[in-house]
Short mmCIF file of C-alpha atoms in Angstrom, two decimals:
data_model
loop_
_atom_site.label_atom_id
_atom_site.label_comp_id
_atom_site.label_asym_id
_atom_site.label_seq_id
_atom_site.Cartn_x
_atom_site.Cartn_y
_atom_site.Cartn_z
CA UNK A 1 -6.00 8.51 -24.15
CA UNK A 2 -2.80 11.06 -24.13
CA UNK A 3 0.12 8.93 -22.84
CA UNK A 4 0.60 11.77 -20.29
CA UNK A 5 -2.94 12.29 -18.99
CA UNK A 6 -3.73 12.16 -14.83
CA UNK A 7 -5.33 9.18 -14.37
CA UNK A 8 -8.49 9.76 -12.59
CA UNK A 9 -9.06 6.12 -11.74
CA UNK A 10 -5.31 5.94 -10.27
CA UNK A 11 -6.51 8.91 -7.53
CA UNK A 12 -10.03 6.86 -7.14
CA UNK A 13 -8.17 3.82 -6.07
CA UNK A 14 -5.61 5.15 -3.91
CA UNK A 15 -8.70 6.72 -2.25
CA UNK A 16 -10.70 3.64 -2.07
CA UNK A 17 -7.45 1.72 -0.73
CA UNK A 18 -6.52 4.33 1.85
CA UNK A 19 -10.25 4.28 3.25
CA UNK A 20 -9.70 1.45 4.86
CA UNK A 21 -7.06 3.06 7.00
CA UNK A 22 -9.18 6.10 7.49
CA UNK A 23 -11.63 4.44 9.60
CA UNK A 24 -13.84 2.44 6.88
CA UNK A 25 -12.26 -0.89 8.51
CA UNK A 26 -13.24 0.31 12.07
CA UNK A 27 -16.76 0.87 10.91
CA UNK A 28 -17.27 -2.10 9.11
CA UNK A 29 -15.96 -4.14 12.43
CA UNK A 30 -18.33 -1.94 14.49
CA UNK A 31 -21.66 -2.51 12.22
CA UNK A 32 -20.85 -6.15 11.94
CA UNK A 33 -21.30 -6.38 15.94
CA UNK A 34 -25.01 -4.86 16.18
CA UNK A 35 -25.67 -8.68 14.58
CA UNK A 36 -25.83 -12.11 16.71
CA UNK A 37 -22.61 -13.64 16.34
CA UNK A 38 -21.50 -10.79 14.06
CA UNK A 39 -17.30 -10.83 15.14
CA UNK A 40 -17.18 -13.83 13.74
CA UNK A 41 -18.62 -13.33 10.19
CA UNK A 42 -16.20 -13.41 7.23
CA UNK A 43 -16.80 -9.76 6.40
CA UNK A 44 -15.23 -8.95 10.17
CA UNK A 45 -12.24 -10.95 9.58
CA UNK A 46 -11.68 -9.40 6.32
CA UNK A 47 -11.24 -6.15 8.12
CA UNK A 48 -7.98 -7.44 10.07
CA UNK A 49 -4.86 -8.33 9.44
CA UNK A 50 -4.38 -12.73 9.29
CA UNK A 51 -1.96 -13.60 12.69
CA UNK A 52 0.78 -15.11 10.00
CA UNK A 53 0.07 -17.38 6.75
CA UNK A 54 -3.21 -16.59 5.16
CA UNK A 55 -5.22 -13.30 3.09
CA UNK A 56 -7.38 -11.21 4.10
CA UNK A 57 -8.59 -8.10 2.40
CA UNK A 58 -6.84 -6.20 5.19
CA UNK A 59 -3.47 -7.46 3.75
CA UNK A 60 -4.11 -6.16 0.65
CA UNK A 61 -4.16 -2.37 1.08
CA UNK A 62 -0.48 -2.12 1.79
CA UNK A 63 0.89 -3.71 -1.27
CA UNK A 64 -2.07 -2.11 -3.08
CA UNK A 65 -0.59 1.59 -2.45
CA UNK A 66 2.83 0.44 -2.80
CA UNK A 67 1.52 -1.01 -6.27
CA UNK A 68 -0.11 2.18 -7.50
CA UNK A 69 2.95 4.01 -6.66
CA UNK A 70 4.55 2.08 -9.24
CA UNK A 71 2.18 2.46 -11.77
CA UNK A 72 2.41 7.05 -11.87
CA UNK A 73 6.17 6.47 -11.98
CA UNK A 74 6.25 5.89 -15.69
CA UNK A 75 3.83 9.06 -15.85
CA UNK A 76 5.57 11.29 -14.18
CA UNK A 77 9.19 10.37 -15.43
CA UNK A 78 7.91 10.82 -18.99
CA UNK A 79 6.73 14.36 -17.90
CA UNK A 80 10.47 15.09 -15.86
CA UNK A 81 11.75 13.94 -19.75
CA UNK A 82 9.35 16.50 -21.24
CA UNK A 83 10.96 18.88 -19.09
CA UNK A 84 14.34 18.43 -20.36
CA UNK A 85 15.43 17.10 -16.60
CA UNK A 86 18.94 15.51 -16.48
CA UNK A 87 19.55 12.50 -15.46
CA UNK A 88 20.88 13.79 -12.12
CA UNK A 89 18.27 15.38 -11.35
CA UNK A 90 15.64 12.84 -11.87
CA UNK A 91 17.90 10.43 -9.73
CA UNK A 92 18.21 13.02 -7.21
CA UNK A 93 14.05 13.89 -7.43
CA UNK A 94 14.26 9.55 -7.08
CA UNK A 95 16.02 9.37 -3.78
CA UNK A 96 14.54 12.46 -2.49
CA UNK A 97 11.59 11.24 -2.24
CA UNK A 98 12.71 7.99 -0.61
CA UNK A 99 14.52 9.62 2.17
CA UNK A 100 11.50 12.00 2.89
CA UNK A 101 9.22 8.94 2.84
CA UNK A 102 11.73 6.95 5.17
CA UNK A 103 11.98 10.27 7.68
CA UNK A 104 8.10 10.43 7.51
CA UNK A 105 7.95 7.36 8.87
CA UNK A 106 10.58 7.68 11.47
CA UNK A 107 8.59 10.51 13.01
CA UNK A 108 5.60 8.55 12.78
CA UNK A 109 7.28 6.16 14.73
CA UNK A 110 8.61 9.01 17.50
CA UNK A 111 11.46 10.55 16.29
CA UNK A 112 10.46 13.78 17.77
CA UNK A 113 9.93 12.31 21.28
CA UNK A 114 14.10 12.08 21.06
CA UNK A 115 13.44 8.60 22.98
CA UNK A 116 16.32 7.31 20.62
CA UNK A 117 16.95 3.80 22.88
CA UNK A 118 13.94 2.05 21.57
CA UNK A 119 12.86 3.93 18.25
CA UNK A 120 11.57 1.53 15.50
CA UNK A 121 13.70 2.13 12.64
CA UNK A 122 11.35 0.69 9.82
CA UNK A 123 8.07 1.52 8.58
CA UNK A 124 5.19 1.28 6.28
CA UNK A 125 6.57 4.59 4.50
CA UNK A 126 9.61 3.38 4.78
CA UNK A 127 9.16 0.27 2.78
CA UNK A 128 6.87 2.47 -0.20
CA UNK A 129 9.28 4.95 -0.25
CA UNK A 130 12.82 2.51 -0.61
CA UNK A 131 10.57 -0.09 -2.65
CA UNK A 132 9.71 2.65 -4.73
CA UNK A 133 13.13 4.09 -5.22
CA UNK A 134 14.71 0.51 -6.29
CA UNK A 135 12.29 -0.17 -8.46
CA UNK A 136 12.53 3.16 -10.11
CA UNK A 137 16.18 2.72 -10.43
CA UNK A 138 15.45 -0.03 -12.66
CA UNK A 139 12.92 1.35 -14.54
CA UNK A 140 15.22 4.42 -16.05
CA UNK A 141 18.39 2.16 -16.50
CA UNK A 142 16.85 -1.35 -18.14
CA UNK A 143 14.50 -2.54 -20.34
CA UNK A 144 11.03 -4.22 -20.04
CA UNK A 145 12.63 -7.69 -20.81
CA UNK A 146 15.39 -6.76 -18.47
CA UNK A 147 13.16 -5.67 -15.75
CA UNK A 148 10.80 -9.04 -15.81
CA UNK A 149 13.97 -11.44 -15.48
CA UNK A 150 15.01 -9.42 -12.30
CA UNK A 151 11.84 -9.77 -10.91
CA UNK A 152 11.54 -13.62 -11.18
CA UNK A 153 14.92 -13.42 -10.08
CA UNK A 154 14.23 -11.58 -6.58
CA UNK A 155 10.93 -13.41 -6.32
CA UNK A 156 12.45 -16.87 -6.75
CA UNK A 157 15.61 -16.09 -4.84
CA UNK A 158 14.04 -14.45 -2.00
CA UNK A 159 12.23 -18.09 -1.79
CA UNK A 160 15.13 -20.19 -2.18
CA UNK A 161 17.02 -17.91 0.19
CA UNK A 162 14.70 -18.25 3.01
CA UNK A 163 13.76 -22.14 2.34
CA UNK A 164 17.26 -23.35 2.49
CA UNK A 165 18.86 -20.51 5.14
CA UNK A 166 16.73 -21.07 8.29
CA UNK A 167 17.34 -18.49 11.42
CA UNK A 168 20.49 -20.01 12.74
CA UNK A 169 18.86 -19.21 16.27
CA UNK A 170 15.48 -21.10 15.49
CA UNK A 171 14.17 -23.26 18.12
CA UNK A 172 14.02 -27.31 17.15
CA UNK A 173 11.37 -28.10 14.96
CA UNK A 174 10.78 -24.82 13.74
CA UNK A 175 10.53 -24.38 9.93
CA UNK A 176 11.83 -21.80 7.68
CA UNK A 177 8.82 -19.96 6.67
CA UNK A 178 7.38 -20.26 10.81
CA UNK A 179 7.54 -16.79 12.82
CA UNK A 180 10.06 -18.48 14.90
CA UNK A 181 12.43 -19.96 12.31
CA UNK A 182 12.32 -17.40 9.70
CA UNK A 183 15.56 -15.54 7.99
CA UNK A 184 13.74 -12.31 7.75
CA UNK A 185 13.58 -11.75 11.42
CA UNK A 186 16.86 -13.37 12.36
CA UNK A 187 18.60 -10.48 10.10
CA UNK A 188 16.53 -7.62 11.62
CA UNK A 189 17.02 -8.84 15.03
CA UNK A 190 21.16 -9.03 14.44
CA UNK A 191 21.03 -5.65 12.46
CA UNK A 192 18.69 -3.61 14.54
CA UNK A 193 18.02 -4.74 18.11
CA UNK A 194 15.84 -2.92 20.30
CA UNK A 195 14.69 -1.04 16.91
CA UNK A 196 11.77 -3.47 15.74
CA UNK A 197 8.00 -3.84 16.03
CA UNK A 198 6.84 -3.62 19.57
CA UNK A 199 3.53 -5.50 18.18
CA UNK A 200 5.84 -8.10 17.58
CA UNK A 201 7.48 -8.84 20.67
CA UNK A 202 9.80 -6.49 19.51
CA UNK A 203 11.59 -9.93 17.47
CA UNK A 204 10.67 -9.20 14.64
CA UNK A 205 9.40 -6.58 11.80
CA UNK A 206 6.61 -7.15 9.24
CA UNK A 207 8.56 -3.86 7.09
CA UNK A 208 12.35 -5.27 8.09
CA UNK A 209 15.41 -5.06 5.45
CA UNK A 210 15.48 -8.61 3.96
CA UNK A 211 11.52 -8.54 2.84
CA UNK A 212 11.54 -5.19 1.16
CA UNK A 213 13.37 -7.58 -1.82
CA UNK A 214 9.79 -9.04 -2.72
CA UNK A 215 8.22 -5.45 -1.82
CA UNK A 216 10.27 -3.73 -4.91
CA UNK A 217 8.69 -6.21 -7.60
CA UNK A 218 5.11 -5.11 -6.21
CA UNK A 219 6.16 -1.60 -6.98
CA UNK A 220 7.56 -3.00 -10.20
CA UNK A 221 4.28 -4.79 -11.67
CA UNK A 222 2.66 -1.29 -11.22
CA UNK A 223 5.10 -0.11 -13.05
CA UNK A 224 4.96 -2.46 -15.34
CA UNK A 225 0.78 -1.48 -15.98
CA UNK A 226 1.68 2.06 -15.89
CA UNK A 227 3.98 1.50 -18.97
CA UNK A 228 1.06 -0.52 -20.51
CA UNK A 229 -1.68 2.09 -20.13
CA UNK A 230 0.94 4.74 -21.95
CA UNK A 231 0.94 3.04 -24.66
CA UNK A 232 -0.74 4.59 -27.85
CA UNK A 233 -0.94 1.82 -30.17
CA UNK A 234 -3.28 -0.29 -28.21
CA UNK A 235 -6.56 0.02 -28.23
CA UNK A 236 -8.28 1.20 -24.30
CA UNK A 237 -10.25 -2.07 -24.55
CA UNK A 238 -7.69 -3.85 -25.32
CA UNK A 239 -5.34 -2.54 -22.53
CA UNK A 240 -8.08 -3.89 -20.01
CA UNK A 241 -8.25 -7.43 -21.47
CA UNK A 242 -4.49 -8.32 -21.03
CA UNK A 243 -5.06 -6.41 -17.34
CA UNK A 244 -7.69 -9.04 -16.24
CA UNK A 245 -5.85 -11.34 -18.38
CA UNK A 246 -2.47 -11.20 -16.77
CA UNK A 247 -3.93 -10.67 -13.33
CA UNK A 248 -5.26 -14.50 -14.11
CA UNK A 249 -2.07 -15.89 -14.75
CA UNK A 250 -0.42 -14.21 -11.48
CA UNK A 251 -3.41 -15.53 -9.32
CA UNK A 252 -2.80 -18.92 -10.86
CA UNK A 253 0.80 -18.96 -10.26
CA UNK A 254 0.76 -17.11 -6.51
CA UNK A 255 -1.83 -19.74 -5.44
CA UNK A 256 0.20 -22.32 -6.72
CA UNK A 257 3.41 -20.99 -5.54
CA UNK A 258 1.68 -21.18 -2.11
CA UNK A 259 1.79 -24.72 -1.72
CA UNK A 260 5.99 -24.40 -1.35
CA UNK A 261 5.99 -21.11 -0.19
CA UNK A 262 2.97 -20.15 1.75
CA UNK A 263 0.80 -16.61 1.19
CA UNK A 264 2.32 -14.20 3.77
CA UNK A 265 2.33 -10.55 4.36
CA UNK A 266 4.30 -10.34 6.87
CA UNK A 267 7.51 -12.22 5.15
CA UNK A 268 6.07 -10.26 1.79
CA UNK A 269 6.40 -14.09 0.40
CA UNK A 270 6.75 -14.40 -3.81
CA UNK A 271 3.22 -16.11 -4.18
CA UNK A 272 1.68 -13.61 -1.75
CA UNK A 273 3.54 -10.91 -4.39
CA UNK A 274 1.86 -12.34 -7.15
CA UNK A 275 -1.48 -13.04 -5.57
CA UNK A 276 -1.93 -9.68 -4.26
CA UNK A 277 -0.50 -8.51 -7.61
CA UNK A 278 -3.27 -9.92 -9.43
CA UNK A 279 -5.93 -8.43 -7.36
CA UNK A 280 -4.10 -5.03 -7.73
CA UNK A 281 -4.45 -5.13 -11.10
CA UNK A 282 -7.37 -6.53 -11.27
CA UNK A 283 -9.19 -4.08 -9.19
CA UNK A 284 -6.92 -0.83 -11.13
CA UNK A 285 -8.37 -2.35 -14.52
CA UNK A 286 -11.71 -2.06 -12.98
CA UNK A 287 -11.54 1.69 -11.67
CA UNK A 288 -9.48 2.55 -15.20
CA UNK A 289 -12.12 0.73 -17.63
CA UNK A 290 -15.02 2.82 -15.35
CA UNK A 291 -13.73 5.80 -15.10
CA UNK A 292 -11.04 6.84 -17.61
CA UNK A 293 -12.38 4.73 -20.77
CA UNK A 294 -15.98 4.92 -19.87
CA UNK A 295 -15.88 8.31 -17.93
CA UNK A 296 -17.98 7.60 -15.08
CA UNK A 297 -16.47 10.05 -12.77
CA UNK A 298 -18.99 11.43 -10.70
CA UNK A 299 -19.41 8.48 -8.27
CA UNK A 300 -15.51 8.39 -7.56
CA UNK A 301 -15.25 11.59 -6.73
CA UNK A 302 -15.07 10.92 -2.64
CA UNK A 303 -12.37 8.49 -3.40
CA UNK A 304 -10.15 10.99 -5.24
CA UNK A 305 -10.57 13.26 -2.22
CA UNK A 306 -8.75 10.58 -0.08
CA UNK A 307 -6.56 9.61 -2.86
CA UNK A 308 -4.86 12.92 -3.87
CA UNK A 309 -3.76 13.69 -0.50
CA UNK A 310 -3.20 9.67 0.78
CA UNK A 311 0.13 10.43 2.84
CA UNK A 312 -1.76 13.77 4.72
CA UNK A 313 -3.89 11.25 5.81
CA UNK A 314 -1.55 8.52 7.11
CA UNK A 315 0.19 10.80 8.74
CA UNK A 316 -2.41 13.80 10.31
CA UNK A 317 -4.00 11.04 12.86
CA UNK A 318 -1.26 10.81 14.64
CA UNK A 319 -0.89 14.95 14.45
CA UNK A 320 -4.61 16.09 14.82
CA UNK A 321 -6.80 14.53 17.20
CA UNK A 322 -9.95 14.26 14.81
CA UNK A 323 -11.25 11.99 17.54
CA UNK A 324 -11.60 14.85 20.08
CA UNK A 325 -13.75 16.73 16.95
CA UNK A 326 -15.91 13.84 16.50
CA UNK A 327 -16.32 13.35 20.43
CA UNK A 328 -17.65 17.17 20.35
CA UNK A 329 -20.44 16.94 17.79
CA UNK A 330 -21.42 12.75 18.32
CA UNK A 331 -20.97 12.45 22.14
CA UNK A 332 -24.46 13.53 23.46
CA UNK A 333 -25.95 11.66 20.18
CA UNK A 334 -24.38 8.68 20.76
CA UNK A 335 -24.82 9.24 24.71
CA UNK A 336 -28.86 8.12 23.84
CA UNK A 337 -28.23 4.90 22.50
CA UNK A 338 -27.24 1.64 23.10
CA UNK A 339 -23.00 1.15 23.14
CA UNK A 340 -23.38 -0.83 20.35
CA UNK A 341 -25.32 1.34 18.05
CA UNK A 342 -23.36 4.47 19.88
CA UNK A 343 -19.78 3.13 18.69
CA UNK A 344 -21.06 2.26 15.35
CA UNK A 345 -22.81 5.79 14.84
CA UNK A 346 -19.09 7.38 16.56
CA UNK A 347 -17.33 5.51 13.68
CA UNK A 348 -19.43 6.71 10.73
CA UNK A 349 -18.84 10.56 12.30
CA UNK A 350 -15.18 10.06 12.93
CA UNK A 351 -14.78 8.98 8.90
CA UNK A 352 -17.15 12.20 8.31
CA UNK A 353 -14.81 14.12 9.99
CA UNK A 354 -11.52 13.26 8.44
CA UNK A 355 -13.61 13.28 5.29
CA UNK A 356 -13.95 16.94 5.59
CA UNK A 357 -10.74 17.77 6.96
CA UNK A 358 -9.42 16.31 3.33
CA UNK A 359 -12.23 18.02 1.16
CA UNK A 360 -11.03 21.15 2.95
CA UNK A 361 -7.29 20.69 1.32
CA UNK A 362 -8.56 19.89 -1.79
CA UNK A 363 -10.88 22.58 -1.95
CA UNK A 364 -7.76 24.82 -0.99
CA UNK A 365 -5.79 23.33 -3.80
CA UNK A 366 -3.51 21.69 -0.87
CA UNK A 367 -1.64 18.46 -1.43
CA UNK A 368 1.43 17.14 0.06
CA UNK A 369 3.41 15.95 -2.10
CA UNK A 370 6.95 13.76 -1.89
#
């Protein structure tokens, strides 16, 4: 494969990981309740988010994108080297793109509703786009060798930071890994008061400063895979083996990590790095050995819809009420059945509609791109 190729498979996953967000999760949840007892089946949970230690496939699909951000990066700085960019210039292209991602996400929050008082500072593209940006840092300016050290190094001192430096305001009894007793939200809470998540008693932050450390080595091991699949001297198969191979040793370490420090999304803990690490890479080795070795394209093709325009679709929900659309062609359908059925039917149409909103860009040859 040319070292500089698109990936097809990387657009097919960020699809299949940003259909969750699109609505698939919502009409999983609402097909699981036409069945007795059907809330409470393990495919439901897996569509939400655990309360605080724990997995669930909902967990995954943030550090997933974050993960296959990392991985173009080594693609598309090759291609800025091709182009005889300076090194300004790619820094400035670098940080660019974080502050874009960061003021994304402060609209997203409200910005434009100037209610200033109250406006959560951090966000989900907030943390891709300044995980991102370290992590790129350190990808033009070290070494492979250089770059694994620092990422123990963050992983295990991010551990050993919050195990031995408890919230100096935690309640008696609390530990330092609890939702009470935790660093991570005693720093946010000092630093940005009145500016956290509201689904969090406003106390604390799941995207805060202090756990965006762990968040740059996810961005890292995709970077890390992305300078693997470049390489030309190793065979395609091959490439895939030590994928699946070193997603194995990650899983293994992450779920034994978890016995000290337990598997948490919302802290970003090291072993829940590692463990959704491995099923990144897992799952990219997958869609790369289908689609780019084999060339079995045709069936991803909906995915790579989603996937080449994944922040138009974060962000046009909270712009364009596709709801109101769906209500206009599903509401007398779904008016004739049951409220069961009806809200699973409303689901299916509302993911048909954003569907087509997307195929429309890409027809049109529109992407937005930071």
């Amino acid at each position: 494969m040319e070292p500089n190729r698109r990936l097809a498979s990387l657009d097919a996953l960020r699809g299949f990981d940003m259909l969750f967000i699109m609505g698939f999760a919502s009409l999983v949840m609402a097909v699981c309740r036409l069945f007795p007892e059907g809330e409470t089946s393990w495919i439901f949970q897996q569509m939400n988010h655990v309360e605080w230690d724990g997995l669930r496939h909902h967990d995954t699909v943030f550090p997933l994108f974050i993960f296959i951000a990392g991985i173009s990066f080594p693609f598309s700085y090759a291609k800025m080297q091709e182009k005889g960019k300076g090194r300004g210039k790619i820094y400035w292209k670098i940080f660019r793109r974080a502050l874009v991602l960061i003021l994304f996400g402060l609209i997203c929050n409200g910005l434009l509703k100037f209610q200033f008082a109250d406006l959560r500072f951090w966000s989900v593209l907030a943390r891709i786009g300044l995980s991102w940006m370290f992590a790129a840092l350190l990808f033009i300016n070290f070494k492979p060798s250089v770059r694994a050290v620092t990422a123990v190094a963050l992983l295990v001192g991010y551990w050993l930071l919050l195990r031995f430096v408890p919230a100096p305001d935690a309640p008696a009894g609390a530990g330092p890994f609890s939702f009470e007793g935790n660093l991570v939200g005693y720093v946010d809470r000092c630093l940005f008061p009145g500016h956290l998540y509201k689904g969090a008693g406003g106390v604390f932050d799941p995207e805060g400063l202090l756990s965006t450390i762990p968040a740059v080595v996810t961005a890292m091991l995709g970077m890390f895979t992305g300078e693997w699949v470049r390489k030309t001297d190793v065979s395609e198969k091959r490439k895939v083996l030590w994928m699946v191979a070193a997603a194995a040793v990650m899983l293994g370490l992450g779920l034994l990590w978890s016995l000290w420090f337990p598997i948490n999304k919302k802290l970003w803990s090291s072993s829940f790095v590692l463990v959704v690490g491995a099923y990144s890479l897992a799952l990219f080795a997958l869609f790369y050995w289908i689609i780019d070795v084999k060339g079995w394209k045709k069936w991803a093709f909906p995915f790579i819809v989603i996937g080449m325009n994944s922040i138009v679709i974060f962000m046009a929900p909270r712009m364009i009420d596709f709801k109101f659309t769906t209500d206009f062609f599903l509401s007398g359908l779904c008016s004739l059945m049951g409220p069961l059925w009806a809200k699973a039917v409303w689901r299916l149409g509302y993911l048909v509609v954003v569907w087509l909103f997307l195929y429309f860009l890409y027809k049109k040859k529109i992407f937005l791109k930071v």
